[in-house]
CSV table of C-alpha atoms in Angstrom, one decimal:
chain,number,residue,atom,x,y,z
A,1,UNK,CA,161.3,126.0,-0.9
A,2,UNK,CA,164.0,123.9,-1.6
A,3,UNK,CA,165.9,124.1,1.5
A,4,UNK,CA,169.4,122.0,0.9
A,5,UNK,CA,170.8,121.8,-2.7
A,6,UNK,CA,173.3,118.9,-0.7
A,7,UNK,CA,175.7,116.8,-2.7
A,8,UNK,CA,175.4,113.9,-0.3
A,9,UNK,CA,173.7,112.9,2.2
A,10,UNK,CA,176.3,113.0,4.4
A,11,UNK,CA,176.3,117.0,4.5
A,12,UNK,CA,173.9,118.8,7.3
A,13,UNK,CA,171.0,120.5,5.4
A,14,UNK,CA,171.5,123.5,7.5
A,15,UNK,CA,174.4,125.5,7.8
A,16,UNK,CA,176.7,126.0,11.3
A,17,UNK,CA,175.6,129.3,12.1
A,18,UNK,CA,171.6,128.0,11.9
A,19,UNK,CA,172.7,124.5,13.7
A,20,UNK,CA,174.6,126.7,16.5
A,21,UNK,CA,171.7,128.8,16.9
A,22,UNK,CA,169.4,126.3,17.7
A,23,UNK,CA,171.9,124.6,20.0
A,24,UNK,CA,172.1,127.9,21.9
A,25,UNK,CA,168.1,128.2,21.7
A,26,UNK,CA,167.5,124.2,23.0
A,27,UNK,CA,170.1,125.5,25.9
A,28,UNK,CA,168.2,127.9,26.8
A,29,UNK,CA,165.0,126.4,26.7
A,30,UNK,CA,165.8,123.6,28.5
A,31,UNK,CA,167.4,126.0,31.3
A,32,UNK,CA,165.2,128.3,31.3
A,33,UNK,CA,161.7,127.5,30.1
A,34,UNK,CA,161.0,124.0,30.3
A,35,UNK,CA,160.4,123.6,34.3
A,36,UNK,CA,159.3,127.2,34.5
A,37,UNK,CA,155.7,127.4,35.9
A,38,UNK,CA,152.7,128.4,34.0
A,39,UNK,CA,152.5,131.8,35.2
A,40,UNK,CA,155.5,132.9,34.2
A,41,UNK,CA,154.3,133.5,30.5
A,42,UNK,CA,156.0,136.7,30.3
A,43,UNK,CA,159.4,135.3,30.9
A,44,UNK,CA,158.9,132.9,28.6
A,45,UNK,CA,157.8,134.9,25.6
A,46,UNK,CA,160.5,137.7,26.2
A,47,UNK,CA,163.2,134.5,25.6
A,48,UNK,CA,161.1,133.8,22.8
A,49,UNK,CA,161.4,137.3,21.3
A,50,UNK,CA,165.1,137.3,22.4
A,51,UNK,CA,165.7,134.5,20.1
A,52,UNK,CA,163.8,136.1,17.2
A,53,UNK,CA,160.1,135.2,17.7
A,54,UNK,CA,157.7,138.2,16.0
A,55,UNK,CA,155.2,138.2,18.7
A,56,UNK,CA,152.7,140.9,19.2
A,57,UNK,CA,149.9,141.7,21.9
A,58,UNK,CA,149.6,138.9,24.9
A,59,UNK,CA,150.5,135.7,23.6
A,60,UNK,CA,150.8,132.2,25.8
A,61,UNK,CA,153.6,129.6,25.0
A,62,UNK,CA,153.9,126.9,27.4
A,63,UNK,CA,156.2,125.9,29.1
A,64,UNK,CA,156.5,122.4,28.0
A,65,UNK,CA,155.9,123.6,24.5
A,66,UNK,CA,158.7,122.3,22.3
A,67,UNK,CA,159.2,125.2,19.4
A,68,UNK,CA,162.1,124.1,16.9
A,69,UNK,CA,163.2,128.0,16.0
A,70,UNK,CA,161.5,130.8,17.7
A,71,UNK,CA,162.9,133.3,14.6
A,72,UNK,CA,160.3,131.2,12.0
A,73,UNK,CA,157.4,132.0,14.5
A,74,UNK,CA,155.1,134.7,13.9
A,75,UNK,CA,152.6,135.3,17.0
A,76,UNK,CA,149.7,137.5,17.2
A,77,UNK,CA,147.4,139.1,20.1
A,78,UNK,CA,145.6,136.0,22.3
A,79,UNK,CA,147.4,133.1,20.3
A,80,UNK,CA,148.8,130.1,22.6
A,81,UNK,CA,150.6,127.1,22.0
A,82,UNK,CA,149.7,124.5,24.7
A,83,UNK,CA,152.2,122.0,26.6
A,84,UNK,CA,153.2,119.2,24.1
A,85,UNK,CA,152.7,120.6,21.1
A,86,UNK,CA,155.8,120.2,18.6
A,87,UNK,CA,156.5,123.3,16.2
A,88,UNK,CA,158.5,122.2,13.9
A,89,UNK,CA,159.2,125.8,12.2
A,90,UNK,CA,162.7,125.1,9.9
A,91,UNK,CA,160.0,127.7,7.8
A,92,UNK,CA,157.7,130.6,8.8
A,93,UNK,CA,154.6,129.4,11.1
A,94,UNK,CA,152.2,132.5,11.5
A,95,UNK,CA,149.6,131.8,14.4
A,96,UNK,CA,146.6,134.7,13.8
A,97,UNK,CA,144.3,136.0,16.5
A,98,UNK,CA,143.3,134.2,19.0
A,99,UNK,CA,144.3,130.6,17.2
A,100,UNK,CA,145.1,127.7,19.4
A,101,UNK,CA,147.7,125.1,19.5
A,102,UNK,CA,146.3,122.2,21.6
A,103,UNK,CA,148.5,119.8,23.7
A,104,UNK,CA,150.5,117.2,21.2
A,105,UNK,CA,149.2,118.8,18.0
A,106,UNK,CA,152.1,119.0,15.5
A,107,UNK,CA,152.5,121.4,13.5
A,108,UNK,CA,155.5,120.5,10.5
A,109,UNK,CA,157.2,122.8,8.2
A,110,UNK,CA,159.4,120.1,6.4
A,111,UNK,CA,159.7,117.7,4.9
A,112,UNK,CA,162.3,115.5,2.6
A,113,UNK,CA,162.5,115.3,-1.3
A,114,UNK,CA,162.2,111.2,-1.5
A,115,UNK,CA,163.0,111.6,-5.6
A,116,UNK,CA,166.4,113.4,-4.8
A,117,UNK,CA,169.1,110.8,-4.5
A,118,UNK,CA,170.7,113.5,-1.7
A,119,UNK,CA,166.5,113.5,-0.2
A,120,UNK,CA,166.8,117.4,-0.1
A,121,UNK,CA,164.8,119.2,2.2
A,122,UNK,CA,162.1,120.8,1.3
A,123,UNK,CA,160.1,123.4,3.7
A,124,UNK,CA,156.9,125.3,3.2
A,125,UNK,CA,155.5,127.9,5.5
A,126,UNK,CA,152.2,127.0,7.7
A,127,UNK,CA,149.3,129.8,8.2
A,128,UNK,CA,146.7,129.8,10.9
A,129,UNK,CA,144.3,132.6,10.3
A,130,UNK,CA,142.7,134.1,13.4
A,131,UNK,CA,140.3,132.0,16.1
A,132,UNK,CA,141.1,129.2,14.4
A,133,UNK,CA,141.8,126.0,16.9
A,134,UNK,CA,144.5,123.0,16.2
A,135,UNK,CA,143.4,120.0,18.8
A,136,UNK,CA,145.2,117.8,20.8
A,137,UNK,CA,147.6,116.0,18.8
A,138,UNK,CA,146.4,116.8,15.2
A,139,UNK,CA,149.3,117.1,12.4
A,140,UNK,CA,149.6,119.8,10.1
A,141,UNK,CA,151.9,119.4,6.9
A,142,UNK,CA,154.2,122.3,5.6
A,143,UNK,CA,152.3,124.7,3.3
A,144,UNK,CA,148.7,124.1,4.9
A,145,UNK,CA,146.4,127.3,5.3
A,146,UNK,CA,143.9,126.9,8.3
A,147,UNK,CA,141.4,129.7,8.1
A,148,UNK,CA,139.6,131.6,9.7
A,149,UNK,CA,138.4,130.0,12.6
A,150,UNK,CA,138.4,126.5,11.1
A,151,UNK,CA,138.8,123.7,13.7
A,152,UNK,CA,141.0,120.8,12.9
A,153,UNK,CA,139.6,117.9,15.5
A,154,UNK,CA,141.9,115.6,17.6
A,155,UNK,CA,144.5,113.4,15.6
A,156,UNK,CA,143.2,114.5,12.1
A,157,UNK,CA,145.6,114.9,9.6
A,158,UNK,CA,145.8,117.4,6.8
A,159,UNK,CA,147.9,118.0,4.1
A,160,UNK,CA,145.4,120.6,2.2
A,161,UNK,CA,144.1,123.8,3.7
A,162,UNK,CA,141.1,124.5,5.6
A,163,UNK,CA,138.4,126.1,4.3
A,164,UNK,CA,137.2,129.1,6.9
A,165,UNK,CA,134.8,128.7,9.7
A,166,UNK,CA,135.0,124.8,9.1
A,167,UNK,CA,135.1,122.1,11.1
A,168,UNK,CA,137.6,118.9,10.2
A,169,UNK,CA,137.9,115.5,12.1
A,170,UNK,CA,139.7,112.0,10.1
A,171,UNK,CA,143.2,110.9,8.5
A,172,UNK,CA,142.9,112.8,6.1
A,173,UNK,CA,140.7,115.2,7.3
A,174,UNK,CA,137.4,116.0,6.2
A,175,UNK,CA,135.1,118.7,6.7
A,176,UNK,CA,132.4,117.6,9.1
A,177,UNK,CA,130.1,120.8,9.7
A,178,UNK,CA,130.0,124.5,9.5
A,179,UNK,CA,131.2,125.9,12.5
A,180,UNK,CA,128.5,128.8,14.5
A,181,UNK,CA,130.3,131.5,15.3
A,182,UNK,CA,128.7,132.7,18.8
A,183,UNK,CA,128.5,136.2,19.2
A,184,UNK,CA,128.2,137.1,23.1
């Protein structure tokens, strides 16, 4: 989705109302999130909801946890994003089930348009289906699909998505193995 139609480069690819809410939001979060301590979880997800986040069932967001715009993040039951990570949401990010956000994994909604002489933005939403598992400081490029509990290992890369109950590891990644789902 083309995000800024700009005729220069000079202009803001967002308008005031969207740069004013996240001024509000970083406000807020650095007030009243970032030093909080870990147990305060439910503190910090109400302030998440308060700013628009569509979270359901018992969700952890650390505090440290630096989430660009809580109204582009979708949350469901057991989901957590560790201290660290960077969600870069200026589109929707949906975390399923149980799916983990590992400390300093990046997870990026944007990007530019380098053939536009105005280098547009361009933003594509970001998917990851239940139990699956981002590790520490892996990057996800805008329009991935993770699915079902696939695992994308420590710094890998993607810019494809991931194929269910798979397991990935390199720049770019690359499926390694199956992954056993252990029933207990």
């Amino acid at each position: 989705m083309l995000v800024s139609g700009r005729t220069s480069r000079k202009q803001a690819s967002f308008s005031l109302k969207n740069r004013l809410y996240r001024l509000i939001w970083k406000t807020v979060y650095l007030l009243l999130i970032e030093y909080t301590p870990v147990f305060m979880r439910g503190w910090r997800v109400n302030l998440y909801k308060l700013f628009g986040a569509k979270i359901t069932g018992r969700v952890n967001i650390y505090p440290k946890a630096i989430i660009w715009s809580p109204s582009n993040l979708v949350m469901k039951e057991g989901s957590c994003i560790a201290n660290g990570a960077i969600i870069y949401n200026q589109d929707l990010i949906t975390l399923g089930k149980r799916a983990l956000i590992s400390q300093g994994a990046h997870i990026c909604t944007g990007t530019h348009d380098y053939n536009s002489i105005n280098f547009d933005l361009k933003t594509k939403p970001i998917e990851i289906k239940d139990d699956a598992w981002i590790c520490a400081e892996a990057f996800i490029c805008p329009g991935v699909k993770v699915g079902e509990g696939a695992v994308l290992g420590a710094r890998a890369f993607t810019h494809q998505d991931l194929d269910s109950w798979c397991v990935y590891t390199g720049n770019p990644a690359r499926k390694i193995r199956k992954r056993i789902r252990s029933i207990k």
